[in-house]
Structure formats: C-alpha cells, structure tokens
Coordinates of N, CA and C in Angstrom, one line a residue:
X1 N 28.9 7.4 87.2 CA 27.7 7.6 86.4 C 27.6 9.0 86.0
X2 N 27.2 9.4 84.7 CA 27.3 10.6 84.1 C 25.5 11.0 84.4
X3 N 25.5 11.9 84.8 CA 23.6 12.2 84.6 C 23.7 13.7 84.4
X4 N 22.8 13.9 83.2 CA 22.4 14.8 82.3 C 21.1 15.1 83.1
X5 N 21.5 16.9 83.3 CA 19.9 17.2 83.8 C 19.5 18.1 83.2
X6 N 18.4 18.6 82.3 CA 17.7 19.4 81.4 C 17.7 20.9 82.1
X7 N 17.7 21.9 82.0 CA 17.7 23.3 82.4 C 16.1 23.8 82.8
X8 N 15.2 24.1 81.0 CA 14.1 24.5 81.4 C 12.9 23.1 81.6
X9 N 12.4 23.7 82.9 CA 11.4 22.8 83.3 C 11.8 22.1 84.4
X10 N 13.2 21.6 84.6 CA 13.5 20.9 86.0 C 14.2 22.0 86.8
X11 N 14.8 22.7 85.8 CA 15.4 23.8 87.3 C 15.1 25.6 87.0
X12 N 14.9 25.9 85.9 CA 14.3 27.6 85.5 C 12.7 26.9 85.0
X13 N 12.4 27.8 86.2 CA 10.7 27.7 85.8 C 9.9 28.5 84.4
X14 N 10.1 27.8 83.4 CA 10.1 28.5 82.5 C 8.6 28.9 82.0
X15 N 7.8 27.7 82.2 CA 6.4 28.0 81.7 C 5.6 28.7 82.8
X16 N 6.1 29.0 84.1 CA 5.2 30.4 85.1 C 5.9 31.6 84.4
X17 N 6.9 31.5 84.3 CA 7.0 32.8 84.1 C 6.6 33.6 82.0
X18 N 6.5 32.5 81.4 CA 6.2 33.0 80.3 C 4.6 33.5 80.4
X19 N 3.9 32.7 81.0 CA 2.5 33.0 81.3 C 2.4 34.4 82.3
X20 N 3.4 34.3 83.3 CA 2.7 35.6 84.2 C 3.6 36.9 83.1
X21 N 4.8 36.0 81.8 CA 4.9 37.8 81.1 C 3.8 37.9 80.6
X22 N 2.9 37.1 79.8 CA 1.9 37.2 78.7 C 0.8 37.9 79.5
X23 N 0.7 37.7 80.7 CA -0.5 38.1 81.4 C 0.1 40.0 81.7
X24 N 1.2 39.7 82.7 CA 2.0 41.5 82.3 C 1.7 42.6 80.9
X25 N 2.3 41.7 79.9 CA 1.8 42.1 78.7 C 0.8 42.2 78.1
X26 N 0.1 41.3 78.1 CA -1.2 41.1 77.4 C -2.5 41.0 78.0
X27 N -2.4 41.6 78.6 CA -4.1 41.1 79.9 C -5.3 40.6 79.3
X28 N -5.4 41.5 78.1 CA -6.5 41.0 77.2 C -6.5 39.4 77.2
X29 N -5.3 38.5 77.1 CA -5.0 37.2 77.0 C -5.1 36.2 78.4
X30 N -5.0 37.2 79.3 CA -4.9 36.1 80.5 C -5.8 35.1 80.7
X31 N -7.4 35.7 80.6 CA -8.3 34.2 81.0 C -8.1 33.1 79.6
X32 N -7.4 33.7 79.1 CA -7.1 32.6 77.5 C -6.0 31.4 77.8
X33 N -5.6 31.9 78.6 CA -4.4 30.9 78.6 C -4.9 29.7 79.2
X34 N -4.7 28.5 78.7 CA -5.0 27.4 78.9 C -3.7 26.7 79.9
X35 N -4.0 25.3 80.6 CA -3.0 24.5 81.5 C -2.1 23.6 80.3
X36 N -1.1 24.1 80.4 CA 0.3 23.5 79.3 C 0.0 21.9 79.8
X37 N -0.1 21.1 78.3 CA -0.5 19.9 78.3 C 0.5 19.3 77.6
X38 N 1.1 20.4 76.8 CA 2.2 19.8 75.4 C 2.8 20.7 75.1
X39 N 3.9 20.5 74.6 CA 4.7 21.4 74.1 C 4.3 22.1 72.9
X40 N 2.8 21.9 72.3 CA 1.9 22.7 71.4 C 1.9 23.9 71.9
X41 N 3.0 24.9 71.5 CA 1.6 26.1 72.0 C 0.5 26.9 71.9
X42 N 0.3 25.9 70.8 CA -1.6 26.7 70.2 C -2.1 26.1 71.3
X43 N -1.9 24.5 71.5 CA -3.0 24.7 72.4 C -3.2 25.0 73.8
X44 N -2.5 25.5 74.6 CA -2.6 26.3 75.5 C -2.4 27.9 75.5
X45 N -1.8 28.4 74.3 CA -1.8 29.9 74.0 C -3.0 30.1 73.0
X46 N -4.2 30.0 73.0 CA -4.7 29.9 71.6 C -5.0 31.1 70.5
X47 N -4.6 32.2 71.0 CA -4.6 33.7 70.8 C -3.8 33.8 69.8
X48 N -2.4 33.1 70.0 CA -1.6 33.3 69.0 C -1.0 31.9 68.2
X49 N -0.3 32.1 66.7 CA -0.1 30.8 66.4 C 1.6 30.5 67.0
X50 N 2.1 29.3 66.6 CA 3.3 28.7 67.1 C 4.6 30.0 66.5
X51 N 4.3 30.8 65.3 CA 5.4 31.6 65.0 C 4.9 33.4 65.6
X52 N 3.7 33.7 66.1 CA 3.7 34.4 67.2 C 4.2 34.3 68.2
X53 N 4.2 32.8 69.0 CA 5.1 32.8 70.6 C 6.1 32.4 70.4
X54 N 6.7 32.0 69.1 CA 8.4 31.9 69.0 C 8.7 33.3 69.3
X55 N 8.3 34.4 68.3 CA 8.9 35.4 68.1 C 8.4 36.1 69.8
X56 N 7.1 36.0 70.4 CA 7.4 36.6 71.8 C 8.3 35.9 72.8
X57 N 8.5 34.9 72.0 CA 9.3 34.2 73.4 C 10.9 34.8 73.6
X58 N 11.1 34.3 72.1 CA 12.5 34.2 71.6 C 13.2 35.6 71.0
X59 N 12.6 36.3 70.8 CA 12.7 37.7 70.3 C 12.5 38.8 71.1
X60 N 11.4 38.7 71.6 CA 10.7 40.2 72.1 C 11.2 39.9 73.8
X61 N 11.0 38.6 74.5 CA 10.8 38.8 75.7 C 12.1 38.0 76.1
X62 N 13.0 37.2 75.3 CA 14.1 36.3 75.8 C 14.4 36.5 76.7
X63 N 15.2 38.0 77.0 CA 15.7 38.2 78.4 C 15.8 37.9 79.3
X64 N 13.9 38.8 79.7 CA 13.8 38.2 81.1 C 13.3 36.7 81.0
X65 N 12.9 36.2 80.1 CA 12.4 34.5 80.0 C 13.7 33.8 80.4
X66 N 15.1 34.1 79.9 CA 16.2 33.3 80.3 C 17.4 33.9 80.9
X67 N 17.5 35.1 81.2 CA 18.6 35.7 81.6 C 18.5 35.4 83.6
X68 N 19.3 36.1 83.7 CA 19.7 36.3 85.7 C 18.4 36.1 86.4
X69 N 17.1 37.0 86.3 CA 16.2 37.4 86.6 C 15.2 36.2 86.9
X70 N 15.1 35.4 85.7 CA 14.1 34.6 85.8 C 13.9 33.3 87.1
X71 N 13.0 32.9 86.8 CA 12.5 32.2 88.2 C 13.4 30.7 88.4
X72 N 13.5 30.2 89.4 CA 13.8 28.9 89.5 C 12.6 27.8 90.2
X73 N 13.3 27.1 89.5 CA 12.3 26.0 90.4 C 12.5 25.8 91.8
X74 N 12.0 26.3 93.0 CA 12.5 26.2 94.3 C 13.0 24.8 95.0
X75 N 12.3 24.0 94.6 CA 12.6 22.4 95.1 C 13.7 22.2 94.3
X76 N 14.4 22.4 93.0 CA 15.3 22.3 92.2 C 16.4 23.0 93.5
X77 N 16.6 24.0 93.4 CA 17.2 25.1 94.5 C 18.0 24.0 95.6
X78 N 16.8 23.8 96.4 CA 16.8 23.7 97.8 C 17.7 22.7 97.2
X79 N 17.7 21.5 96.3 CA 17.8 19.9 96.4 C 19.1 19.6 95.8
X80 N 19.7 20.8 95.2 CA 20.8 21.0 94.2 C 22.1 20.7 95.1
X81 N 22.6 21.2 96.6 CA 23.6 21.4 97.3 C 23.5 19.7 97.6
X82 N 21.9 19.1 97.8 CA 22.2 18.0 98.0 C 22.7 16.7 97.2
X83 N 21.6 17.0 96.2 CA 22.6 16.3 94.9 C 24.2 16.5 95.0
X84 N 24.6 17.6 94.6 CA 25.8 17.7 94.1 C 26.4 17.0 95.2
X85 N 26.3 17.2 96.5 CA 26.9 16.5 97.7 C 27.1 14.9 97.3
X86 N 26.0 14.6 96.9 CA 25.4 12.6 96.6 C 26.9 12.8 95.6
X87 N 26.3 13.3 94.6 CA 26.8 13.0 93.2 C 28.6 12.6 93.7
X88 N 29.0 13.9 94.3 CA 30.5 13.9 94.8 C 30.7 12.9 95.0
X89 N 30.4 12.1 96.5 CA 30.7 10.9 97.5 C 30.3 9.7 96.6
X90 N 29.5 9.7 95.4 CA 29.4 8.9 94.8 C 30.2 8.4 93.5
X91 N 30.9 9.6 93.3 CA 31.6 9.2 92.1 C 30.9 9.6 90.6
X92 N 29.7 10.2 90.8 CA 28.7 10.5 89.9 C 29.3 12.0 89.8
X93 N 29.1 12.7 87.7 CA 29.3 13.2 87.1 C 27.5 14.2 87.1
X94 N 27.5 15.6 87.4 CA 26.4 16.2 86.8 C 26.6 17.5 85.7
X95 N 25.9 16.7 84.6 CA 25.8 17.4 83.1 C 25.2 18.5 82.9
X96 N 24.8 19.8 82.3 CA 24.2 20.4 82.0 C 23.6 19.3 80.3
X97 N 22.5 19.2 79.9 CA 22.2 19.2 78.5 C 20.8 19.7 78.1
X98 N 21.7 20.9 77.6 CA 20.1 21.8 77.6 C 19.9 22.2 76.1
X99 N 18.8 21.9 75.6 CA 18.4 22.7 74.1 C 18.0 24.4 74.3
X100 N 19.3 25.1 74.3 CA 19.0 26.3 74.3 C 19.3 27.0 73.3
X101 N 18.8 28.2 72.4 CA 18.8 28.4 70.6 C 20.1 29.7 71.5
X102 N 20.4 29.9 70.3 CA 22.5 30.6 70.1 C 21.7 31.9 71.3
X103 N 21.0 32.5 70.9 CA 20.7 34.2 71.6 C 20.2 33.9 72.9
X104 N 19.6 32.5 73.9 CA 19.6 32.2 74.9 C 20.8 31.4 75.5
X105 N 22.1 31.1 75.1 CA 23.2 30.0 75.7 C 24.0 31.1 76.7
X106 N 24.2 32.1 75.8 CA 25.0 33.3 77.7 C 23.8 33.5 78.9
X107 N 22.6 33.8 78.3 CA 21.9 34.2 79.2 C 21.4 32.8 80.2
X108 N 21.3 31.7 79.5 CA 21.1 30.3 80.6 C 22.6 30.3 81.5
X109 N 23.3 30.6 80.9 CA 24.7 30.3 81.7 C 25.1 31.2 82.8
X110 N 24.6 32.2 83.0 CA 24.5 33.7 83.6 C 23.5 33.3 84.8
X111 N 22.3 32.4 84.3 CA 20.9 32.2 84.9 C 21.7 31.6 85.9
X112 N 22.3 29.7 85.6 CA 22.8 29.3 85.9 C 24.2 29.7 87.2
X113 N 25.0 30.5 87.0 CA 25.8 30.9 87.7 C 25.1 31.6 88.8
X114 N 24.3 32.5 88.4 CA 23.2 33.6 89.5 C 22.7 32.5 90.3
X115 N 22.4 31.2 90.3 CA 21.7 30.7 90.9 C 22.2 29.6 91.5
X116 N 23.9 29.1 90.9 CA 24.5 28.3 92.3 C 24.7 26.5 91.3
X117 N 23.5 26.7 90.2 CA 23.7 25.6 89.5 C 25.2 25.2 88.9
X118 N 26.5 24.9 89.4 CA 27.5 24.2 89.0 C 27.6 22.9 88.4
X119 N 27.5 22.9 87.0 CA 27.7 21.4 86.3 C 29.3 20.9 86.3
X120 N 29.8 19.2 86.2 CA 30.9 19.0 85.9 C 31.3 19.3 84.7
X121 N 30.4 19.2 84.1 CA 30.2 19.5 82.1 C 29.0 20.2 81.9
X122 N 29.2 21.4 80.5 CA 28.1 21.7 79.9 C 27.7 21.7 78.9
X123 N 26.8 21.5 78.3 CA 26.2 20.7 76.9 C 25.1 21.2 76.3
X124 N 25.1 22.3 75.3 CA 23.8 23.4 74.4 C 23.9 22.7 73.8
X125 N 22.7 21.4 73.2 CA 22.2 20.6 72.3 C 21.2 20.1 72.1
X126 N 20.4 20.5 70.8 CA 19.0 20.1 70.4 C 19.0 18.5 70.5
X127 N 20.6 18.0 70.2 CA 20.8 16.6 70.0 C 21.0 15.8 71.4
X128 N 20.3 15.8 72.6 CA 20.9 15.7 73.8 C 21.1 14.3 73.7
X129 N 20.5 13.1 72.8 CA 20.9 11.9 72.4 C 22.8 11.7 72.1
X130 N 23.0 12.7 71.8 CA 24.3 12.6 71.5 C 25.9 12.9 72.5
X131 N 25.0 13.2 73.5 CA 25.4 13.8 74.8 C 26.2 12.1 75.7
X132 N 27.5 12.2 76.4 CA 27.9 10.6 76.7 C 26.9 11.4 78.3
X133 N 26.3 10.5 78.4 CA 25.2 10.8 79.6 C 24.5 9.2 80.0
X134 N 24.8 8.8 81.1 CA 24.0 7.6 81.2 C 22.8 7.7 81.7
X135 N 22.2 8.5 82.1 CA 20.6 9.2 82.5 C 20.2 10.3 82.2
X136 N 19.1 10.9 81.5 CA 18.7 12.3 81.3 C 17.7 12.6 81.4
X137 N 17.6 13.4 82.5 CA 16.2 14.2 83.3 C 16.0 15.2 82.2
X138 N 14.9 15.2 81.9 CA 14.3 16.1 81.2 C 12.5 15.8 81.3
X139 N 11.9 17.3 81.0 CA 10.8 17.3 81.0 C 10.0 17.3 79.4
X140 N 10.8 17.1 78.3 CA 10.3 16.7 77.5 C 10.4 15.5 77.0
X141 N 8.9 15.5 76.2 CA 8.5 14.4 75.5 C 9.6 13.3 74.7
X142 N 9.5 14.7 73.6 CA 9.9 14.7 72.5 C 11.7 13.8 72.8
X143 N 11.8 15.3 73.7 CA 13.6 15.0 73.8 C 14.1 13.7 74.4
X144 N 13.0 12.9 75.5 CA 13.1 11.9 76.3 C 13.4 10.6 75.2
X145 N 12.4 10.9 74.4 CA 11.7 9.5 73.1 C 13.1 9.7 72.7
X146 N 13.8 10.8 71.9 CA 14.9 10.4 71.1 C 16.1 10.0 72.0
X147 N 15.9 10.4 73.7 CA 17.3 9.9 74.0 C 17.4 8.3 74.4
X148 N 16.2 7.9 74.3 CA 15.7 6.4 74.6 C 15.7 5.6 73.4
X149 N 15.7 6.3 72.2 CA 16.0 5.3 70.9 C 17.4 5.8 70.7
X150 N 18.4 6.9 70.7 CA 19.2 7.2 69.7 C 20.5 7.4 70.8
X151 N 20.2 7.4 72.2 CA 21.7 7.6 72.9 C 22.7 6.8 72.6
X152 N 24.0 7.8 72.7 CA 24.9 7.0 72.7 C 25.4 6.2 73.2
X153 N 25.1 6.3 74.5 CA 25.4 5.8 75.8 C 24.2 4.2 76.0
X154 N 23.5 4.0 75.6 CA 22.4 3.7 75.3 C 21.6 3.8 77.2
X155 N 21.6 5.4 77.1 CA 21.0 6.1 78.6 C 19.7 5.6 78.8
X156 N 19.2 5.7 79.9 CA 18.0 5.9 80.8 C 17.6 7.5 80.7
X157 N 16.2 7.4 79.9 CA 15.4 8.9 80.7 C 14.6 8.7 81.4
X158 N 14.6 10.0 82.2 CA 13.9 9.8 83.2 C 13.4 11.5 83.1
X159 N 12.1 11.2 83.5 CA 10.6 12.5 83.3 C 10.9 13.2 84.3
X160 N 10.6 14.6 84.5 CA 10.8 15.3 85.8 C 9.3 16.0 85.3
X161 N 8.7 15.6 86.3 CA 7.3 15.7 86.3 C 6.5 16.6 85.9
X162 N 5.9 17.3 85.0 CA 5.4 18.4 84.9 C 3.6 17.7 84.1
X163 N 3.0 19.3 84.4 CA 1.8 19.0 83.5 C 2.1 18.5 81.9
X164 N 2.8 18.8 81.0 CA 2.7 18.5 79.7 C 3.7 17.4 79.2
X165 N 4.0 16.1 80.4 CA 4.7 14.9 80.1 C 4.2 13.9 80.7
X166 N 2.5 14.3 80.6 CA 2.2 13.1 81.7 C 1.8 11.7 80.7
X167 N 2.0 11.6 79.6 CA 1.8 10.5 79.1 C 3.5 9.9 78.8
X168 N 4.3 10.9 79.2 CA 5.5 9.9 79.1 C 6.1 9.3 80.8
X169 N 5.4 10.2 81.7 CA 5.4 9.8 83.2 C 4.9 7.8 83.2
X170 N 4.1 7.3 82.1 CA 3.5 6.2 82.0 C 4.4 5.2 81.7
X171 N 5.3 5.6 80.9 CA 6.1 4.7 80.4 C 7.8 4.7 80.4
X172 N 7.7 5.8 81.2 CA 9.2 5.8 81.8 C 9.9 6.2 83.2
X173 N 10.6 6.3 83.9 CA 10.9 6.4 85.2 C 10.1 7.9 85.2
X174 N 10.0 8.2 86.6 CA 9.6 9.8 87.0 C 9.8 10.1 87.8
X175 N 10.4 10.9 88.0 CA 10.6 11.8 89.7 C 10.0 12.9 89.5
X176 N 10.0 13.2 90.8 CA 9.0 15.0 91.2 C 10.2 15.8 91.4
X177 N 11.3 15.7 92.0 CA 12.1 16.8 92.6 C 13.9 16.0 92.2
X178 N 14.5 16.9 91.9 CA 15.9 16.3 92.0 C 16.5 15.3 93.1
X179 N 16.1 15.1 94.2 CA 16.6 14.4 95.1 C 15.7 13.3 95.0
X180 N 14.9 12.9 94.7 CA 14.5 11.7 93.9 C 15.3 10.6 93.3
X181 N 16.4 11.5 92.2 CA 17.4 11.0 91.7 C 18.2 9.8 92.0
X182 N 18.6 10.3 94.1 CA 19.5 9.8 94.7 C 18.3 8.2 95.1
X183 N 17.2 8.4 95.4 CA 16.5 6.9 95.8 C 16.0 6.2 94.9
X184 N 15.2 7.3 93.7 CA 14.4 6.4 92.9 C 15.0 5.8 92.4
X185 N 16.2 6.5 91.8 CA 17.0 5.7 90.6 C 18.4 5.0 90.9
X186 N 18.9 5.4 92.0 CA 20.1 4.6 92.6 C 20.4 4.0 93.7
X187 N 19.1 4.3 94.6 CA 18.5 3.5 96.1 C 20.0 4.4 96.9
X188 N 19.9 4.9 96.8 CA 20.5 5.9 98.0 C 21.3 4.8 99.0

C-alpha cells in the first residue's frame, strides 16, 4: 500500500509557529488572533486581508515558517521510527505529498532531512489527487474533498486532526497521531 502523508499540519507545526511569529512581530496583533477554524485567514488573522498574510507568510517570514528551524509536531516525531518500522514489515510505501509553492520545496526538504522525516517517494503538488497514493493524510479540507473525488488511485483520505477540519473529521476517517495509521486504518 502506498500512503501519502501531508507535511504542514501533520508533521511541521505550521499554524503555532506562524501565530507565535505574528505575536514576535506584531504584538499590537496578538489578543487579535483568533482559533484557526479554516483555512480563511481573515478569519482568524482579522488585522490583515488574505494578500497581507500571503505576502507575511510567503515573502517576509518563509524561512523561519519552513526552513530547518521550524517546529515539529512532537507526536508526529516520536511516532515516525514507528511507522516507518510498520510500513517496512508491512510491505507499505510512505509518500511525501505536500502542496509546497517553488520558494518553500528546498526549505521543506531541509526541514524534513533536519528532522529524520525519510519518505520512499517525494511529491511537491497542489494536485495531490494526482499523486499514485492509496491513502492521504492530510489536514486539509479542501485538499482531502479533491483527493476523494479526483484520485487516481481512487484513494482513501484520511483527516489528521486539527482545529480547522473538524467538519471533515465528520465525514471521513480521522486519526490524532500517525500511529493511528497502523490500527485505525489497517488493524495492526
């Protein structure tokens, strides 16, 4: 089995650490920031509009948002030696398929290396539908809906649980932690 696992949100903690830059940076903004409900970020950034926190995300602060530095998800961490162990003895494939834009793909891959994440394959694509993947952990909405109508593979998504997917946690498989993986979805 091939399983595709999303980067930000299941394994680089991407939304603490954009909030604790904005708060570094912006203090004026910190009691502003709202609990990420969606991938909207007016509505949890409401200070600025959606081409303000591109350009802080993606421009001004990329770096540390995706390079070596940034944070991991610790339960991702700990659960990864064990996955990969499962995945091995099982005959299972693990994917990188991450929507990362051209000026973030060295610095995820760097992230990645710094941090022990070894995929069998890796895959920078907005299109992760297009990806031969028979399951795809991801913490988006958006990305989950299109791998569920458009895979090729005609894959299983599955939610890795965060505040701003909890209406797709309703209608589709969900794990909390990568080792989940091995019981929820293939009974270990």
């Amino acid at each position: 089995m091939r399983i595709g696992i999303d980067c930000d949100g299941v394994l680089r903690d991407f939304i603490p650490d954009l909030i604790n830059k904005i708060k570094e940076t912006h203090p004026e903004h910190a009691d502003k920031i709202g609990v990420p409900r969606s991938w909207d970020w007016e509505e949890w950034l409401p200070f600025w509009t959606d081409e303000e926190t591109e350009k802080y995300v993606f421009e001004e602060h990329f770096e540390e948002l995706f390079g070596p530095e940034a944070s991991v998800i610790e339960t991702s961490l700990t659960d990864w030696p064990i996955l990969k162990a499962w995945a091995k003895n099982q005959g299972h494939e693990l994917i990188l398929v991450s929507a990362q834009r051209e000026n973030c793909k060295e610095l995820t891959t760097q992230w990645l290396q710094r941090w022990g994440f070894v995929f069998d394959e890796m895959h920078y694509t907005h299109k992760k539908w297009s990806v031969d993947a028979d399951v795809l952990v991801d913490d988006s909405p958006a990305k989950l809906g299109m791998f569920k109508k458009k895979s090729i593979t005609g894959g299983v998504p599955i939610v890795y649980r965060q505040t701003w997917n909890t209406k797709s946690q309703k209608s589709k498989l969900t794990i909390d932690r990568l080792s989940d993986l091995m019981y929820v979805c293939f009974g270990k």
